[in-house]
mmCIF file of C-alpha atoms in Angstrom:
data_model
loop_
_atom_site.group_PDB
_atom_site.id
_atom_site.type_symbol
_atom_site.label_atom_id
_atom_site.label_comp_id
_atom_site.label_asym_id
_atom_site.label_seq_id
_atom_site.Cartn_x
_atom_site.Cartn_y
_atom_site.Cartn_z
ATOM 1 C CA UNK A 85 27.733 -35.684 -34.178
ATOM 2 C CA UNK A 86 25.696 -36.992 -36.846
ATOM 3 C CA UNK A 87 23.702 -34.836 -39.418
ATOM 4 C CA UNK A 88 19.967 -35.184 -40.832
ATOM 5 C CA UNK A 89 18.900 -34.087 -44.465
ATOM 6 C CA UNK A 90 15.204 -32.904 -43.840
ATOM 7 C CA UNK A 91 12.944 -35.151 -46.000
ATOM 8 C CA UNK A 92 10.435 -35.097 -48.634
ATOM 9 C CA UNK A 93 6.575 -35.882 -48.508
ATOM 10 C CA UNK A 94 7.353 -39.140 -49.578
ATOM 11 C CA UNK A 95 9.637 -40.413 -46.694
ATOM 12 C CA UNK A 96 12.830 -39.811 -49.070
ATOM 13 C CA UNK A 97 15.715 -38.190 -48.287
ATOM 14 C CA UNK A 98 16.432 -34.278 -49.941
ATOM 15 C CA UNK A 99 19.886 -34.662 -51.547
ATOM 16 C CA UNK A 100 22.204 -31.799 -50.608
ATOM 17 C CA UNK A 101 21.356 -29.907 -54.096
ATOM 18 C CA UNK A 102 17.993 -29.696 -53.046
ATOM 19 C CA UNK A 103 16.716 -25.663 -52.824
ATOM 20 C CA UNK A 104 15.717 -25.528 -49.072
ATOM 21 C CA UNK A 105 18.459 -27.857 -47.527
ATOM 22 C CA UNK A 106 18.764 -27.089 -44.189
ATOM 23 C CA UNK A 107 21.546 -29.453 -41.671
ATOM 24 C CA UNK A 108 20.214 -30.791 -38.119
ATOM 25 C CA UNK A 109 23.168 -31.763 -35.917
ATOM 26 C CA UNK A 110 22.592 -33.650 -32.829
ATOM 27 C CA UNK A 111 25.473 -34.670 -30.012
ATOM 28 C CA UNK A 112 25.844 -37.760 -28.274
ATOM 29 C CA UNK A 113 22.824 -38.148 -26.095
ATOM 30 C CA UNK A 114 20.576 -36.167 -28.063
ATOM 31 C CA UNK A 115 17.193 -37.254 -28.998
ATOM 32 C CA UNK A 116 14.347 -36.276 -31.171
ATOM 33 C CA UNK A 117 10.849 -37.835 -31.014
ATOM 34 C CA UNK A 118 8.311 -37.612 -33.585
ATOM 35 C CA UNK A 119 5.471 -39.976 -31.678
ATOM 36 C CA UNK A 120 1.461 -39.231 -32.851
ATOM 37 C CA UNK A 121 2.017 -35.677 -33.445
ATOM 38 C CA UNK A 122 4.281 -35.037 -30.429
ATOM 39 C CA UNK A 123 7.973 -33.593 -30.862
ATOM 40 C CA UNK A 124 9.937 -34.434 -27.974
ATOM 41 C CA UNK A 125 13.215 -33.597 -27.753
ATOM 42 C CA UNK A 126 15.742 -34.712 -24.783
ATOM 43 C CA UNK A 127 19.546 -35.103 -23.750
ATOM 44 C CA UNK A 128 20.763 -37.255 -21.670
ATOM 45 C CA UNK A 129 23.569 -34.966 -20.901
ATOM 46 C CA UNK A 130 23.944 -31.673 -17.946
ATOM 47 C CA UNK A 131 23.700 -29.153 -20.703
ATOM 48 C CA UNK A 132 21.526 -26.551 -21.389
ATOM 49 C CA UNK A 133 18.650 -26.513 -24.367
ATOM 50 C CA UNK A 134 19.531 -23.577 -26.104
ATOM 51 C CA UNK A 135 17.170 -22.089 -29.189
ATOM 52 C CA UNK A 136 19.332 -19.115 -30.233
ATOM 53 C CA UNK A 137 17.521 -16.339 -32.716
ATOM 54 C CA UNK A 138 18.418 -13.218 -33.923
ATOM 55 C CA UNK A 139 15.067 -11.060 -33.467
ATOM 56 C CA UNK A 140 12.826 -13.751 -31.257
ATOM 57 C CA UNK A 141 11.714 -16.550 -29.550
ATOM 58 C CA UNK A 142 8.499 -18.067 -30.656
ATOM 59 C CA UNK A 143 6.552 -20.677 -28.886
ATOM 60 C CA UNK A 144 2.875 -20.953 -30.553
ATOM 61 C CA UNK A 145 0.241 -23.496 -29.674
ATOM 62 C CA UNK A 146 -3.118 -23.678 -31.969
ATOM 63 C CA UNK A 147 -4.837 -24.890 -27.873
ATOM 64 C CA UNK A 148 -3.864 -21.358 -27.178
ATOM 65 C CA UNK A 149 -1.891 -23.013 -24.057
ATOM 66 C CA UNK A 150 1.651 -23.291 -23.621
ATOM 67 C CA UNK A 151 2.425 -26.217 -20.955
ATOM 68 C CA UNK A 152 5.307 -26.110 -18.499
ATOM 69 C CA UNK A 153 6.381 -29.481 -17.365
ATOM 70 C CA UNK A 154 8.994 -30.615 -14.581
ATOM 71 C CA UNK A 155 10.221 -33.937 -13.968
ATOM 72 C CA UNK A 156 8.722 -36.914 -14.555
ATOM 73 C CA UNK A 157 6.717 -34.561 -17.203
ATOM 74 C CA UNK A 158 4.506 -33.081 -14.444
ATOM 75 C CA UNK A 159 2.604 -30.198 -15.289
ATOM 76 C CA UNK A 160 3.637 -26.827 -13.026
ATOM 77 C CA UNK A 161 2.698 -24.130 -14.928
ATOM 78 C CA UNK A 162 0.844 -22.452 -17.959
ATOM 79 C CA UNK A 163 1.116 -19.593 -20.173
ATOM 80 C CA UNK A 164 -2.780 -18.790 -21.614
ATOM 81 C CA UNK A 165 -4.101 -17.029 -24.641
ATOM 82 C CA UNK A 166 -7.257 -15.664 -22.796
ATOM 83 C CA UNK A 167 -9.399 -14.273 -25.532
ATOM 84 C CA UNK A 168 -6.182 -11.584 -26.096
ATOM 85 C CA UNK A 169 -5.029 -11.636 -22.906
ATOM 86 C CA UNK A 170 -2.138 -13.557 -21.235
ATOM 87 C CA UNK A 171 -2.310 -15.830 -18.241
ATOM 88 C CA UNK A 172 0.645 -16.792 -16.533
ATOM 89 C CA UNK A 173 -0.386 -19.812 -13.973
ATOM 90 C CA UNK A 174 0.793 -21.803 -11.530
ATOM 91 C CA UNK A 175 -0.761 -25.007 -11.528
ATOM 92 C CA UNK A 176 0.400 -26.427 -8.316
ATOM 93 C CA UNK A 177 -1.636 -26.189 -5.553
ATOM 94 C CA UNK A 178 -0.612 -24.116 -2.655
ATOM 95 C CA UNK A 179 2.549 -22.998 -4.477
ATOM 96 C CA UNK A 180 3.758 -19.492 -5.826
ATOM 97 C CA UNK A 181 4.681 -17.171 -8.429
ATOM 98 C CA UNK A 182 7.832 -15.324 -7.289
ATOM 99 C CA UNK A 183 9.353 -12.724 -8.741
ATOM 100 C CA UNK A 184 13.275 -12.011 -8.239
ATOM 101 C CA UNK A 185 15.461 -9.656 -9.308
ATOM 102 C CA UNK A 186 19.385 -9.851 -9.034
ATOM 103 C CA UNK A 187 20.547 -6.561 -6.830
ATOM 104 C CA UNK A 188 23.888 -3.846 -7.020
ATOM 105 C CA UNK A 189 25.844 -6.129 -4.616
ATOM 106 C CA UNK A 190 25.124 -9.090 -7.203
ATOM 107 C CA UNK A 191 22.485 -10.986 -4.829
ATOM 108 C CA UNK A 192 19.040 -12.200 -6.164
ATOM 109 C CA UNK A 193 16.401 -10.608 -3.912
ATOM 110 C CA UNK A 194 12.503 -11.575 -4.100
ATOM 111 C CA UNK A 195 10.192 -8.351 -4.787
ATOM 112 C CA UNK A 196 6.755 -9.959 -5.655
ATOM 113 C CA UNK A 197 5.469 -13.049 -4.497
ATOM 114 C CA UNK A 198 1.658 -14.340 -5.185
ATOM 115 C CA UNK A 199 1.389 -16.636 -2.776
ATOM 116 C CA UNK A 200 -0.822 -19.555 -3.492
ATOM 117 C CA UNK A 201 -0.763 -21.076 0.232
ATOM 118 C CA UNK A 202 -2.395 -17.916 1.700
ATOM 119 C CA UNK A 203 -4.392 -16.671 -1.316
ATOM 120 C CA UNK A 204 -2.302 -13.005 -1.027
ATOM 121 C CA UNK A 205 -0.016 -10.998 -2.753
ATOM 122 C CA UNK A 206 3.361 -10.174 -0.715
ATOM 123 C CA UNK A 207 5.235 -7.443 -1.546
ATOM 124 C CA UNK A 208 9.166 -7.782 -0.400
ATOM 125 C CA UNK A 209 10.599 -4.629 -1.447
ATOM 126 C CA UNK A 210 9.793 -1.008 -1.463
ATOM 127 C CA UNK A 211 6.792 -0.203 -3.837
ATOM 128 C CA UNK A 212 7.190 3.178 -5.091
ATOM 129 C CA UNK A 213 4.805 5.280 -7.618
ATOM 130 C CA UNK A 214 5.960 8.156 -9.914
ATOM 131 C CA UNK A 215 4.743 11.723 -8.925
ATOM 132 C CA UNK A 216 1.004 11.572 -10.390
ATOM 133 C CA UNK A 217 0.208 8.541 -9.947
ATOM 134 C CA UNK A 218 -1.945 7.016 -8.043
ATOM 135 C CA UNK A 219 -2.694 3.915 -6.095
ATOM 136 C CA UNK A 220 -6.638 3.160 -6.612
ATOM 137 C CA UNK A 221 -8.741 1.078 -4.498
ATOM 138 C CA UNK A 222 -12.375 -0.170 -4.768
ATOM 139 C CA UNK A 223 -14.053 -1.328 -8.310
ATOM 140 C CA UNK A 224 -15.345 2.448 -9.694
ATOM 141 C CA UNK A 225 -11.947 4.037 -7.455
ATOM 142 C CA UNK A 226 -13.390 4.810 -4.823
ATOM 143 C CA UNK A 227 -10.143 5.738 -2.890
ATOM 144 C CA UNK A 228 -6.999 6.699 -4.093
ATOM 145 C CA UNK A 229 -3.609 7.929 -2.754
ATOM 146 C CA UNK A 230 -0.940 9.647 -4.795
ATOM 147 C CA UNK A 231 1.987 12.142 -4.571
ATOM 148 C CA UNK A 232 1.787 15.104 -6.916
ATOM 149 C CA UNK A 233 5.408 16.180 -6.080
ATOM 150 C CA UNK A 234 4.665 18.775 -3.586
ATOM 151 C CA UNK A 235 1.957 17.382 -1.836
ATOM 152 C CA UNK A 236 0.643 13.869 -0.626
ATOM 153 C CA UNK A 237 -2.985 13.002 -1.085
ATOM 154 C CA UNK A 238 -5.536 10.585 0.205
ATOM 155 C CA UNK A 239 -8.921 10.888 -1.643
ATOM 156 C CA UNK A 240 -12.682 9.180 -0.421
ATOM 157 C CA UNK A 241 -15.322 9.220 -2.855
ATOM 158 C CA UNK A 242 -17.726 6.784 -1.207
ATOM 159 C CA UNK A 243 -19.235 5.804 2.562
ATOM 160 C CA UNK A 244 -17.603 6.978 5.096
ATOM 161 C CA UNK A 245 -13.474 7.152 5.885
ATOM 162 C CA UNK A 246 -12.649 4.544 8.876
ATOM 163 C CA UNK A 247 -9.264 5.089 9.938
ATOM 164 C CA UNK A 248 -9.386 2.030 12.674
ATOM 165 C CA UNK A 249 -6.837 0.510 14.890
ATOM 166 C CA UNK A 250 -7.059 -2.962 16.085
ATOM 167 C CA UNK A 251 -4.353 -3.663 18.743
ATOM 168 C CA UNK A 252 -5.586 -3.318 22.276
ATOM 169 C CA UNK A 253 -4.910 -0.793 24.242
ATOM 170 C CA UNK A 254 -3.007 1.149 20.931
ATOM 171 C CA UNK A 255 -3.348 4.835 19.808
ATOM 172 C CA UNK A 256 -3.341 6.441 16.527
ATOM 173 C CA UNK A 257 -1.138 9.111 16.494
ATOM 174 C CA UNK A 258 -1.077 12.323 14.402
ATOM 175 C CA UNK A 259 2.734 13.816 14.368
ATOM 176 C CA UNK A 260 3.547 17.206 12.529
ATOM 177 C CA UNK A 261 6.781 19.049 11.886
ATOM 178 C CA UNK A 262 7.546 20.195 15.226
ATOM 179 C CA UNK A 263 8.999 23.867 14.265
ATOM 180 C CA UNK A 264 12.683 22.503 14.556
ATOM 181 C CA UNK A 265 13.329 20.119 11.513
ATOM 182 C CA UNK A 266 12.031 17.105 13.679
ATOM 183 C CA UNK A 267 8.136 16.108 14.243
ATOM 184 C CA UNK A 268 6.242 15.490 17.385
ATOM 185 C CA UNK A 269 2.688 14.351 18.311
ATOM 186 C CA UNK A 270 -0.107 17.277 17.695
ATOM 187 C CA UNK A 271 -3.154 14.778 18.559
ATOM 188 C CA UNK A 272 -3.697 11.162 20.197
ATOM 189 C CA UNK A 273 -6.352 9.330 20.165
ATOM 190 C CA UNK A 274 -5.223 6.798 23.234
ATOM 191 C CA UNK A 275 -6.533 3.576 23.434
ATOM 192 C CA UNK A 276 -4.962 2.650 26.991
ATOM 193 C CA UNK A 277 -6.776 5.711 28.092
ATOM 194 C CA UNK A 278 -9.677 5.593 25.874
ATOM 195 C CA UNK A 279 -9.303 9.386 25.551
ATOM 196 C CA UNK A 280 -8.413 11.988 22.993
ATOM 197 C CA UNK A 281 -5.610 13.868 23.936
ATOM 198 C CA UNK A 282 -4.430 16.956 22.245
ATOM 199 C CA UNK A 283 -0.478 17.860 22.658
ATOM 200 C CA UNK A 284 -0.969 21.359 21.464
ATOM 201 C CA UNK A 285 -3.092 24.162 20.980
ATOM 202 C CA UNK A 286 -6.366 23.897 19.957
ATOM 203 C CA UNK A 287 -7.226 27.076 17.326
ATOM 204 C CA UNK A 288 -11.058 27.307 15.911
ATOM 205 C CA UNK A 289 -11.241 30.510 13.843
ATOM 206 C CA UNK A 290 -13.442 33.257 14.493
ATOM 207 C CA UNK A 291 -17.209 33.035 15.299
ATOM 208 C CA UNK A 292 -16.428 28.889 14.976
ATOM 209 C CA UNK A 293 -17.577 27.469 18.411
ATOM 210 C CA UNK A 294 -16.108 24.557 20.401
ATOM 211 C CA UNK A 295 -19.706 22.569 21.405
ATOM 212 C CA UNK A 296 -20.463 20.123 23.964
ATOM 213 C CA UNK A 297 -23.218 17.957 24.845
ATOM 214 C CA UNK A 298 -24.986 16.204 22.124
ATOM 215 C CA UNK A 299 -27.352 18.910 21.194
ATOM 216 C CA UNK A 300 -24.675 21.347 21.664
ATOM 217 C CA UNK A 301 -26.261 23.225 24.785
ATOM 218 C CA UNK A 302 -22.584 24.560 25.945
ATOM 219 C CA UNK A 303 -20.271 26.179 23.593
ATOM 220 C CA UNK A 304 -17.164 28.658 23.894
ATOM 221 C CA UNK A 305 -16.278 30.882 21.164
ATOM 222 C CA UNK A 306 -14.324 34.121 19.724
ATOM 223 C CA UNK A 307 -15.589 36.884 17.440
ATOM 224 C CA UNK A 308 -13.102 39.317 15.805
ATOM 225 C CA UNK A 309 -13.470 41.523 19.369
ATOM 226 C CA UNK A 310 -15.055 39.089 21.815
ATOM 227 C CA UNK A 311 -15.551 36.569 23.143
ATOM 228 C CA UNK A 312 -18.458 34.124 24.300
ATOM 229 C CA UNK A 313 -19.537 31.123 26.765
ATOM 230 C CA UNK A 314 -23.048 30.162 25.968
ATOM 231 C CA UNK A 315 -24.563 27.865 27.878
ATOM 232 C CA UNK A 316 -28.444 26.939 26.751
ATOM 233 C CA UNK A 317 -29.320 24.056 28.972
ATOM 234 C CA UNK A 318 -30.144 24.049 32.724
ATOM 235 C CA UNK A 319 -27.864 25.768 35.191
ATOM 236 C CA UNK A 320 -24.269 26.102 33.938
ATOM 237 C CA UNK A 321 -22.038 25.342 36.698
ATOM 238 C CA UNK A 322 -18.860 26.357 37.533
ATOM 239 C CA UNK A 323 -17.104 24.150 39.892
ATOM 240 C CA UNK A 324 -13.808 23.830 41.596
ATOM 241 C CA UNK A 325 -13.072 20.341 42.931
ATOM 242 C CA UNK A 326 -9.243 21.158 44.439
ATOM 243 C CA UNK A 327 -9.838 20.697 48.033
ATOM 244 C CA UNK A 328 -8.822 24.207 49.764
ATOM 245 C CA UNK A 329 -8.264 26.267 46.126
ATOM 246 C CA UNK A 330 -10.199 29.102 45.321
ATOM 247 C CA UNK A 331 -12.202 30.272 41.925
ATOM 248 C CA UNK A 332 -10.939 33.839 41.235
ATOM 249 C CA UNK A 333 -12.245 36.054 38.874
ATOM 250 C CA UNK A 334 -9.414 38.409 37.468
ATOM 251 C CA UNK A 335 -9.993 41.582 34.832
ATOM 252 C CA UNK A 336 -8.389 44.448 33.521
ATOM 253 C CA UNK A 337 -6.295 46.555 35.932
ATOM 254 C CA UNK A 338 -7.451 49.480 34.190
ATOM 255 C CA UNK A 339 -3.597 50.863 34.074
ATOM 256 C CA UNK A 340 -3.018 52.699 30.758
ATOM 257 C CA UNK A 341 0.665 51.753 30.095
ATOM 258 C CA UNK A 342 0.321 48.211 30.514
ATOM 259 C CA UNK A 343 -2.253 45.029 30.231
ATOM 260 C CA UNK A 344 -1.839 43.671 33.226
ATOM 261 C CA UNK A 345 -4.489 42.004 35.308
ATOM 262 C CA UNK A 346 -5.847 42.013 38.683
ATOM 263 C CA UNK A 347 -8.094 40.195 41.151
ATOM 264 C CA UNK A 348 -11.761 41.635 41.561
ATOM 265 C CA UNK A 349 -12.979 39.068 43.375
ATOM 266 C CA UNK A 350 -12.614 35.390 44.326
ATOM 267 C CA UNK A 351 -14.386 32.178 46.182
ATOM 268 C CA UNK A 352 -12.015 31.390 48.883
ATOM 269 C CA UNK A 353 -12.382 27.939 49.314
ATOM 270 C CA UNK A 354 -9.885 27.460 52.422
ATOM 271 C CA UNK A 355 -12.139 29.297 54.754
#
C-alpha cells in the first residue's frame, strides 16, 4: 500500500499536524487520475469498488446527468435530473430495463421488463393491487378496474364499452357460480356459430318485455297476474315445421284440487 497526504493550494504537501489530515490508501493496481477536470479511478485487479458510508451514497453532477459506462467506456445508461424528476435510461438501442428480484427458494426471477426491442412493457409475475385501488386507463381515467374487498369493479366513463374477441371462430364466455361451489357457462356468445346462446334461464322482471324485430313489432311479456304476446306488425304466425307433429293448445283442466292441464284443441299435422 502506499499512503497520500492531501495537498495544499499551492501543490505542497499537508504535514501530518495539519487540522484536516485525512490518509488515502491505494493497493497494488490501483489508480487515480486527475486529467482536465476528470477523476478516474481504476484497478487492475478482480475486486470490487467499494464506497462504504454510514448514512448514504452520494453521486452529484452540476450537468444534472449521471453517466453509466461499460467497457471500453461505452455509454449504457443514464440517471437524469428532469426539472425534479428522475430519469432512469437505457441508452442502448433496442435493449432493456429489467427488473429482478431474488425469490423464497433463493432464485433471481424477472418481474418487470421495459423492453426496448418491441417498444412494450412486459410484466413476468403476478401484478396484484391492494383492496381500493384501482388500475386507471385513458388520460382523464376514463376506465378503471379495482377490488373493494367484497366486490370487483369495472367502471366506463367515456364512448362506448367494446368487449371484442379477435380469434376466429372463438366465443366469449360468461361463467357464474353454478349453485354447487363450482361455475358453469350462463351465456355464449359463439363465434363458430355466430349465435348467442343462453345456457340457462332467461328472467325479465315484470311488465319488462322480450322484443323482436328492429322496431320491436313482436314482444312477450309478464305482468304481476298475466301474461302477454303482442304482436303489432302484419300477420303473426304461428308455425310448426316438424314434419307429422301437431300444434296443441292446452289450458286449465278446471279440477279444483290440482293445476293440472289438458288438451282443448290441437292441429293434427299427421293427417
Amino acid at each position: 500500500q502506499s499512503r497520500l497526504a492531501p495537498s495544499s493550494n499551492d501543490g505542497s504537501v499537508l504535514g501530518s499536524a495539519t487540522k484536516g489530515w485525512s490518509d488515502l490508501f491505494l493497493a497494488s493496481g490501483a489508480v487515480i487520475n486527475f486529467n482536465n477536470g476528470e477523476v478516474t479511478m481504476t484497478h487492475s485487479g478482480s475486486g470490487d469498488f467499494t464506497i462504504a458510508s454510514a448514512d448514504d451514497l452520494r453521486l452529484e453532477a452540476s450537468g444534472n446527468d449521471v453517466v453509466l459506462r461499460g467497457a471500453s467506456s461505452v455509454e449504457y445508461g443514464r440517471l437524469t435530473n428532469n426539472s425534479g424528476s428522475l430519469t432512469i435510461q437505457n441508452t442502448t438501442a433496442d435493449k432493456d430495463i429489467s427488473f429482478q428480484a431474488r425469490n423464497a427458494s433463493n432464485g433471481v426471477q424477472e418481474y418487470l421488463r421495459l423492453d426496448g426491442s418491441i417498444a412494450k412493457t412486459t410484466v413476468h409475475r403476478p401484478l396484484k393491487f391492494n383492496d381500493n385501488i384501482s388500475a386507471e386507463y385513458g388520460a382523464d381515467t376514463d376506465m378503471i378496474m379495482y377490488h373493494s374487498g367484497g366486490a370487483g369493479y369495472i367502471e366506463h366513463y367515456t364512448g362506448n364499452f367494446n368487449i371484442i374477441q379477435h380469434t376466429n371462430g372463438g366465443d366469449i364466455i360468461f361463467q357464474c357460480d353454478d349453485g354447487s361451489s363450482g361455475t358453469t357457462a350462463y351465456l355464449t356468445l359463439d363465434g363458430g356459430d355466430t349465435i348467442t346462446k343462453f345456457h340457462k334461464n332467461l328472467r325479465t322482471d315484470d311488465n319488462v318485455s322480450l322484443q323482436f324485430g328492429a322496431g320491436a313489432g313482436l314482444r312477450i311479456s309478464a305482468s304481476a297476474s298475466n301474461g302477454f304476446i303482442q304482436n303489432s306488425i302484419g300477420n303473426l304466425n304461428i308455425i310448426q315445421n316438424k314434419q307429422n307433429q301437431d300444434i296443441i293448445f292446452q289450458g286449465d283442466d278446471g279440477q279444483a284440487s290440482d293445476s293440472t292441464v289438458a288438451t282443448y284443441f290441437f292441429l293434427d299435422g299427421s293427417s
